mmCIF file of C-alpha atoms and ligand atoms in Angstrom:
data_model
loop_
_atom_site.group_PDB
_atom_site.id
_atom_site.type_symbol
_atom_site.label_atom_id
_atom_site.label_comp_id
_atom_site.label_asym_id
_atom_site.label_seq_id
_atom_site.Cartn_x
_atom_site.Cartn_y
_atom_site.Cartn_z
ATOM 1 C CA UNK A 1 78.776 96.047 103.803
ATOM 2 C CA UNK A 2 79.858 94.541 107.120
ATOM 3 C CA UNK A 3 83.374 93.252 106.782
ATOM 4 C CA UNK A 4 85.964 91.667 109.063
ATOM 5 C CA UNK A 5 89.685 91.811 108.268
ATOM 6 C CA UNK A 6 91.339 88.788 109.803
ATOM 7 C CA UNK A 7 95.045 88.027 109.894
ATOM 8 C CA UNK A 8 98.136 87.769 112.094
ATOM 9 C CA UNK A 9 99.783 90.825 113.650
ATOM 10 C CA UNK A 10 101.657 92.652 110.901
ATOM 11 C CA UNK A 11 99.568 91.196 108.038
ATOM 12 C CA UNK A 12 98.536 94.697 106.965
ATOM 13 C CA UNK A 13 95.048 94.855 108.489
ATOM 14 C CA UNK A 14 95.351 98.458 109.656
ATOM 15 C CA UNK A 15 96.959 99.607 106.389
ATOM 16 C CA UNK A 16 94.297 97.934 104.264
ATOM 17 C CA UNK A 17 91.307 98.569 106.540
ATOM 18 C CA UNK A 18 91.810 102.343 106.308
ATOM 19 C CA UNK A 19 91.904 102.200 102.497
ATOM 20 C CA UNK A 20 89.010 99.766 102.182
ATOM 21 C CA UNK A 21 86.817 101.767 104.566
ATOM 22 C CA UNK A 22 87.448 104.911 102.503
ATOM 23 C CA UNK A 23 86.592 103.055 99.276
ATOM 24 C CA UNK A 24 83.393 101.618 100.751
ATOM 25 C CA UNK A 25 82.567 104.866 102.644
ATOM 26 C CA UNK A 26 82.018 103.087 105.948
ATOM 27 C CA UNK A 27 83.825 103.509 109.297
ATOM 28 C CA UNK A 28 87.054 101.683 110.108
ATOM 29 C CA UNK A 29 86.804 100.157 113.567
ATOM 30 C CA UNK A 30 90.082 98.891 115.021
ATOM 31 C CA UNK A 31 90.057 97.396 118.514
ATOM 32 C CA UNK A 32 93.772 98.092 119.031
ATOM 33 C CA UNK A 33 93.335 101.753 117.958
ATOM 34 C CA UNK A 34 90.380 102.140 120.356
ATOM 35 C CA UNK A 35 92.418 100.720 123.244
ATOM 36 C CA UNK A 36 95.319 103.074 122.422
ATOM 37 C CA UNK A 37 92.901 106.047 122.329
ATOM 38 C CA UNK A 38 91.693 105.066 125.788
ATOM 39 C CA UNK A 39 95.302 104.944 126.966
ATOM 40 C CA UNK A 40 96.042 108.416 125.549
ATOM 41 C CA UNK A 41 93.018 109.733 127.461
ATOM 42 C CA UNK A 42 94.037 107.721 130.537
ATOM 43 C CA UNK A 43 90.556 106.233 131.029
ATOM 44 C CA UNK A 44 89.900 103.260 133.309
ATOM 45 C CA UNK A 45 89.575 100.980 130.266
ATOM 46 C CA UNK A 46 92.845 102.360 128.884
ATOM 47 C CA UNK A 47 94.696 101.609 132.121
ATOM 48 C CA UNK A 48 93.264 98.097 132.253
ATOM 49 C CA UNK A 49 94.090 97.325 128.597
ATOM 50 C CA UNK A 50 97.649 98.631 128.915
ATOM 51 C CA UNK A 51 98.823 95.848 131.215
ATOM 52 C CA UNK A 52 97.666 93.196 128.718
ATOM 53 C CA UNK A 53 98.831 94.973 125.569
ATOM 54 C CA UNK A 54 102.343 95.490 126.917
ATOM 55 C CA UNK A 55 102.633 91.722 127.371
ATOM 56 C CA UNK A 56 101.182 90.966 123.933
ATOM 57 C CA UNK A 57 98.250 88.991 125.341
ATOM 58 C CA UNK A 58 94.547 89.541 124.710
ATOM 59 C CA UNK A 59 92.583 92.049 126.757
ATOM 60 C CA UNK A 60 89.759 90.101 128.516
ATOM 61 C CA UNK A 61 86.829 89.258 126.247
ATOM 62 C CA UNK A 62 84.199 90.885 128.416
ATOM 63 C CA UNK A 63 85.563 94.454 128.193
ATOM 64 C CA UNK A 64 86.666 94.063 124.587
ATOM 65 C CA UNK A 65 83.273 92.791 123.456
ATOM 66 C CA UNK A 66 81.479 95.561 125.331
ATOM 67 C CA UNK A 67 83.676 98.227 123.724
ATOM 68 C CA UNK A 68 83.211 96.950 120.157
ATOM 69 C CA UNK A 69 79.491 96.175 120.382
ATOM 70 C CA UNK A 70 78.982 99.674 121.799
ATOM 71 C CA UNK A 71 80.890 101.185 118.891
ATOM 72 C CA UNK A 72 78.995 99.327 116.139
ATOM 73 C CA UNK A 73 75.685 100.507 117.567
ATOM 74 C CA UNK A 74 76.490 104.106 116.613
ATOM 75 C CA UNK A 75 74.384 105.478 113.738
ATOM 76 C CA UNK A 76 77.448 105.833 111.479
ATOM 77 C CA UNK A 77 77.741 102.023 111.418
ATOM 78 C CA UNK A 78 74.229 101.363 110.150
ATOM 79 C CA UNK A 79 75.396 101.093 106.517
ATOM 80 C CA UNK A 80 78.358 98.924 107.389
ATOM 81 C CA UNK A 81 81.874 98.896 108.767
ATOM 82 C CA UNK A 82 85.315 97.395 108.387
ATOM 83 C CA UNK A 83 86.339 95.615 111.590
ATOM 84 C CA UNK A 84 90.089 95.340 112.152
ATOM 85 C CA UNK A 85 91.513 93.310 115.044
ATOM 86 C CA UNK A 86 88.111 92.109 116.262
ATOM 87 C CA UNK A 87 87.026 89.339 116.679
ATOM 88 C CA UNK A 88 90.229 87.712 117.929
ATOM 89 C CA UNK A 89 88.683 84.652 119.612
ATOM 90 C CA UNK A 90 85.748 82.294 119.033
ATOM 91 C CA UNK A 91 83.987 83.829 122.036
ATOM 92 C CA UNK A 92 84.263 87.305 120.490
ATOM 93 C CA UNK A 93 83.007 86.006 117.126
ATOM 94 C CA UNK A 94 79.975 84.433 118.791
ATOM 95 C CA UNK A 95 79.180 87.605 120.725
ATOM 96 C CA UNK A 96 79.339 89.630 117.509
ATOM 97 C CA UNK A 97 77.119 87.178 115.653
ATOM 98 C CA UNK A 98 74.541 87.236 118.449
ATOM 99 C CA UNK A 99 74.449 91.016 118.650
ATOM 100 C CA UNK A 100 73.973 91.336 114.883
ATOM 101 C CA UNK A 101 71.368 88.582 114.634
ATOM 102 C CA UNK A 102 69.206 90.380 117.226
ATOM 103 C CA UNK A 103 68.852 93.089 114.606
ATOM 104 C CA UNK A 104 68.389 90.538 111.801
ATOM 105 C CA UNK A 105 71.821 91.464 110.575
ATOM 106 C CA UNK A 106 75.036 89.578 109.800
ATOM 107 C CA UNK A 107 78.656 89.861 108.666
ATOM 108 C CA UNK A 108 78.877 89.816 104.854
ATOM 109 C CA UNK A 109 82.504 88.839 104.406
ATOM 110 C CA UNK A 110 85.619 87.879 106.317
ATOM 111 C CA UNK A 111 88.802 88.748 104.429
ATOM 112 C CA UNK A 112 91.710 86.683 105.713
ATOM 113 C CA UNK A 113 95.047 88.329 104.886
ATOM 114 C CA UNK A 114 97.657 85.584 104.914
ATOM 115 C CA UNK A 115 101.364 86.459 105.354
ATOM 116 C CA UNK A 116 104.214 84.105 106.358
ATOM 117 C CA UNK A 117 105.723 84.542 109.810
ATOM 118 C CA UNK A 118 109.215 85.774 108.823
ATOM 119 C CA UNK A 119 107.618 88.611 106.864
ATOM 120 C CA UNK A 120 105.434 89.534 109.883
ATOM 121 C CA UNK A 121 108.495 89.903 112.094
ATOM 122 C CA UNK A 122 110.186 92.122 109.504
ATOM 123 C CA UNK A 123 107.110 94.308 109.098
ATOM 124 C CA UNK A 124 106.462 94.761 112.812
ATOM 125 C CA UNK A 125 110.124 95.464 113.547
ATOM 126 C CA UNK A 126 110.038 98.530 111.255
ATOM 127 C CA UNK A 127 106.492 99.694 111.945
ATOM 128 C CA UNK A 128 105.774 103.287 112.939
ATOM 129 C CA UNK A 129 102.302 104.633 113.669
ATOM 130 C CA UNK A 130 100.782 108.105 113.846
ATOM 131 C CA UNK A 131 100.101 109.355 117.373
ATOM 132 C CA UNK A 132 96.938 111.118 116.154
ATOM 133 C CA UNK A 133 95.221 108.992 113.462
ATOM 134 C CA UNK A 134 97.151 105.710 114.014
ATOM 135 C CA UNK A 135 97.940 105.227 110.318
ATOM 136 C CA UNK A 136 100.727 102.622 110.054
ATOM 137 C CA UNK A 137 103.995 103.297 108.179
ATOM 138 C CA UNK A 138 107.169 101.256 107.751
ATOM 139 C CA UNK A 139 110.724 102.567 108.041
ATOM 140 C CA UNK A 140 111.710 100.864 104.746
ATOM 141 C CA UNK A 141 108.716 99.607 102.776
ATOM 142 C CA UNK A 142 106.240 102.409 103.483
ATOM 143 C CA UNK A 143 108.045 105.504 104.798
ATOM 144 C CA UNK A 144 106.222 108.834 105.314
ATOM 145 C CA UNK A 145 106.949 111.670 102.856
ATOM 146 C CA UNK A 146 108.360 113.839 105.660
ATOM 147 C CA UNK A 147 110.556 112.133 108.241
ATOM 148 C CA UNK A 148 108.563 110.911 111.280
ATOM 149 C CA UNK A 149 105.414 112.862 110.283
ATOM 150 C CA UNK A 150 102.080 111.416 109.149
ATOM 151 C CA UNK A 151 101.145 112.016 105.472
ATOM 152 C CA UNK A 152 97.459 112.111 106.350
ATOM 153 C CA UNK A 153 97.334 114.436 109.342
ATOM 154 C CA UNK A 154 100.869 115.695 110.084
ATOM 155 C CA UNK A 155 100.886 113.858 113.426
ATOM 156 C CA UNK A 156 104.093 112.576 115.000
ATOM 157 C CA UNK A 157 105.071 108.965 114.248
ATOM 158 C CA UNK A 158 106.298 106.610 116.962
ATOM 159 C CA UNK A 159 107.164 102.965 117.467
ATOM 160 C CA UNK A 160 104.581 101.034 119.472
ATOM 161 C CA UNK A 161 105.778 99.722 122.847
ATOM 162 C CA UNK A 162 104.485 96.257 121.864
ATOM 163 C CA UNK A 163 106.495 96.113 118.619
ATOM 164 C CA UNK A 164 109.603 94.910 120.462
ATOM 165 C CA UNK A 165 110.910 91.453 119.395
ATOM 166 C CA UNK A 166 109.684 89.792 122.651
ATOM 167 C CA UNK A 167 106.151 91.210 122.482
ATOM 168 C CA UNK A 168 105.904 90.451 118.742
ATOM 169 C CA UNK A 169 106.848 86.830 119.369
ATOM 170 C CA UNK A 170 104.202 86.579 122.075
ATOM 171 C CA UNK A 171 101.522 88.208 119.859
ATOM 172 C CA UNK A 172 102.228 85.722 117.057
ATOM 173 C CA UNK A 173 101.867 82.826 119.542
ATOM 174 C CA UNK A 174 98.612 84.263 120.890
ATOM 175 C CA UNK A 175 97.354 84.656 117.330
ATOM 176 C CA UNK A 176 98.071 80.984 116.547
ATOM 177 C CA UNK A 177 96.372 79.754 119.718
ATOM 178 C CA UNK A 178 93.346 82.028 119.993
ATOM 179 C CA UNK A 179 92.672 83.802 116.694
ATOM 180 C CA UNK A 180 93.728 81.368 113.938
ATOM 181 C CA UNK A 181 90.775 79.022 114.766
ATOM 182 C CA UNK A 182 88.529 81.773 113.370
ATOM 183 C CA UNK A 183 89.733 80.880 109.862
ATOM 184 C CA UNK A 184 87.988 77.495 110.068
ATOM 185 C CA UNK A 185 85.042 79.022 111.918
ATOM 186 C CA UNK A 186 84.271 81.490 109.134
ATOM 187 C CA UNK A 187 85.127 78.974 106.405
ATOM 188 C CA UNK A 188 82.357 76.781 107.795
ATOM 189 C CA UNK A 189 79.990 79.744 107.661
ATOM 190 C CA UNK A 190 80.907 80.116 103.989
ATOM 191 C CA UNK A 191 81.934 83.790 104.221
ATOM 192 C CA UNK A 192 85.748 83.544 104.329
ATOM 193 C CA UNK A 193 87.928 84.802 101.470
ATOM 194 C CA UNK A 194 91.673 84.221 101.677
ATOM 195 C CA UNK A 195 93.930 86.949 100.263
ATOM 196 C CA UNK A 196 97.663 86.612 99.702
ATOM 197 C CA UNK A 197 99.073 89.490 101.754
ATOM 198 C CA UNK A 198 102.710 89.161 100.674
ATOM 199 C CA UNK A 199 102.701 91.523 97.690
ATOM 200 C CA UNK A 200 102.965 95.325 97.655
ATOM 201 C CA UNK A 201 100.314 97.365 99.524
ATOM 202 C CA UNK A 202 98.555 98.457 96.280
ATOM 203 C CA UNK A 203 98.288 94.903 94.990
ATOM 204 C CA UNK A 204 96.877 93.512 98.240
ATOM 205 C CA UNK A 205 94.430 96.439 98.306
ATOM 206 C CA UNK A 206 93.141 95.576 94.834
ATOM 207 C CA UNK A 207 92.707 91.925 95.774
ATOM 208 C CA UNK A 208 90.672 92.934 98.827
ATOM 209 C CA UNK A 209 88.380 95.257 96.875
ATOM 210 C CA UNK A 210 87.946 92.480 94.301
ATOM 211 C CA UNK A 211 86.968 89.996 96.995
ATOM 212 C CA UNK A 212 84.416 92.406 98.462
ATOM 213 C CA UNK A 213 82.818 93.182 95.113
ATOM 214 C CA UNK A 214 82.300 89.607 93.902
HETATM 215 P P1 ADP B 1 98.341 94.868 111.222
HETATM 216 O O1 ADP B 1 97.291 95.926 111.460
HETATM 217 O O2 ADP B 1 97.768 93.646 110.562
HETATM 218 O O3 ADP B 1 99.119 94.543 112.432
HETATM 219 P P2 ADP B 1 99.760 96.974 109.721
HETATM 220 O O4 ADP B 1 98.794 97.473 108.709
HETATM 221 O O5 ADP B 1 99.997 97.812 110.918
HETATM 222 O O6 ADP B 1 99.368 95.453 110.154
HETATM 223 O O7 ADP B 1 101.144 96.680 108.952
HETATM 224 C C1 ADP B 1 102.280 96.208 109.661
HETATM 225 C C2 ADP B 1 103.523 96.861 109.074
HETATM 226 O O8 ADP B 1 103.751 96.355 107.755
HETATM 227 C C3 ADP B 1 103.450 98.378 108.924
HETATM 228 O O9 ADP B 1 104.738 98.871 109.158
HETATM 229 C C4 ADP B 1 103.040 98.577 107.471
HETATM 230 O O10 ADP B 1 103.535 99.813 106.944
HETATM 231 C C5 ADP B 1 103.717 97.404 106.787
HETATM 232 N N1 ADP B 1 102.965 96.850 105.655
HETATM 233 C C6 ADP B 1 101.621 96.716 105.519
HETATM 234 N N2 ADP B 1 101.297 96.124 104.361
HETATM 235 C C7 ADP B 1 102.472 95.872 103.717
HETATM 236 C C8 ADP B 1 102.818 95.277 102.453
HETATM 237 N N3 ADP B 1 101.866 94.804 101.627
HETATM 238 N N4 ADP B 1 104.121 95.176 102.142
HETATM 239 C C9 ADP B 1 105.071 95.637 102.964
HETATM 240 N N5 ADP B 1 104.837 96.220 104.159
HETATM 241 C C10 ADP B 1 103.548 96.338 104.536
HETATM 242 P P1 ADP B 2 98.407 94.232 115.680
HETATM 243 O O1 ADP B 2 98.458 95.425 114.783
HETATM 244 O O2 ADP B 2 99.751 93.754 116.055
HETATM 245 O O3 ADP B 2 97.524 93.148 115.136
HETATM 246 P P2 ADP B 2 96.481 95.549 117.454
HETATM 247 O O4 ADP B 2 96.750 97.006 117.433
HETATM 248 O O5 ADP B 2 95.315 95.054 116.696
HETATM 249 O O6 ADP B 2 97.812 94.746 117.063
HETATM 250 O O7 ADP B 2 96.318 95.091 118.970
HETATM 251 C C1 ADP B 2 97.281 95.422 119.946
HETATM 252 C C2 ADP B 2 96.906 94.766 121.260
HETATM 253 O O8 ADP B 2 95.614 95.212 121.688
HETATM 254 C C3 ADP B 2 96.787 93.238 121.229
HETATM 255 O O9 ADP B 2 98.043 92.599 121.408
HETATM 256 C C4 ADP B 2 95.859 92.992 122.419
HETATM 257 O O10 ADP B 2 96.535 93.113 123.656
HETATM 258 C C5 ADP B 2 94.896 94.167 122.318
HETATM 259 N N1 ADP B 2 93.720 93.833 121.476
HETATM 260 C C6 ADP B 2 93.399 94.362 120.270
HETATM 261 N N2 ADP B 2 92.260 93.818 119.797
HETATM 262 C C7 ADP B 2 91.866 92.898 120.708
HETATM 263 C C8 ADP B 2 90.780 91.969 120.778
HETATM 264 N N3 ADP B 2 89.856 91.875 119.817
HETATM 265 N N4 ADP B 2 90.701 91.177 121.876
HETATM 266 C C9 ADP B 2 91.603 91.273 122.871
HETATM 267 N N5 ADP B 2 92.661 92.089 122.854
HETATM 268 C C10 ADP B 2 92.793 92.906 121.782
HETATM 269 ZN ZN1 ZN B 3 98.077 110.765 111.173
#
């Protein structure tokens, strides 16, 4: 199963991708998580990505595409994967399609998690993530069991530098301009499934598993 989770920032892609990947027993590949890992390790790619991420704009396609295509070539991806945060532009989608078609392969499904904008702002304003495994939490709607510690790995939780009101606003604009056209793109390919992302985490999770299985 090769799946893409598509949706605006704050839609719940990270939350749901982790659960779905565990259910399907395939890796969860999140472009934002990979960039943040590079930043933690202070690699050249991490330093380059930082300047874009802080502003809430897209990291250039060339380096992003190289990073993701490299990752999905690993043996653990041969049975499938859940992509989260990639592709984010038509150019990225085309690069992915080309790379897969060289191996006579393709994306099976694109799950579009739709959430209205005012809810996105609320979610991102209260988001905390784990410094180690990057699991997302929310101060009100999805708090950790122990204050500021990750339920999964015990790691410390923090607020992302790009979850400030200014950067969130910019990311939502960038989504509308560069990523939203992918909805039509994948609709035309006949592989898009739209999921209402407004309900509780469990409910959205069930809808996603349902969409994958039918
Ligand atoms: P994305 O990866 O799409 O940016 P996240 O999975 O990081 O989104 O979720 C954004 C924020 O919203 C997090 O704080 C998360 O805990 C919270 N969240 C995710 N799904 C829901 C939901 N169904 N209802 C309420 N809050 C949610
Ligand atoms: P969110 O949870 O808000 O959707 P992500 O963690 O997916 O955010 O991404 C954070 C930032 O990382 C983006 O604002 C962008 O700068 C960069 N980024 C992530 N994925 C991509 C991508 N596919 N193409 C370009 N930039 C990306
Ligand atoms: Zn953790």
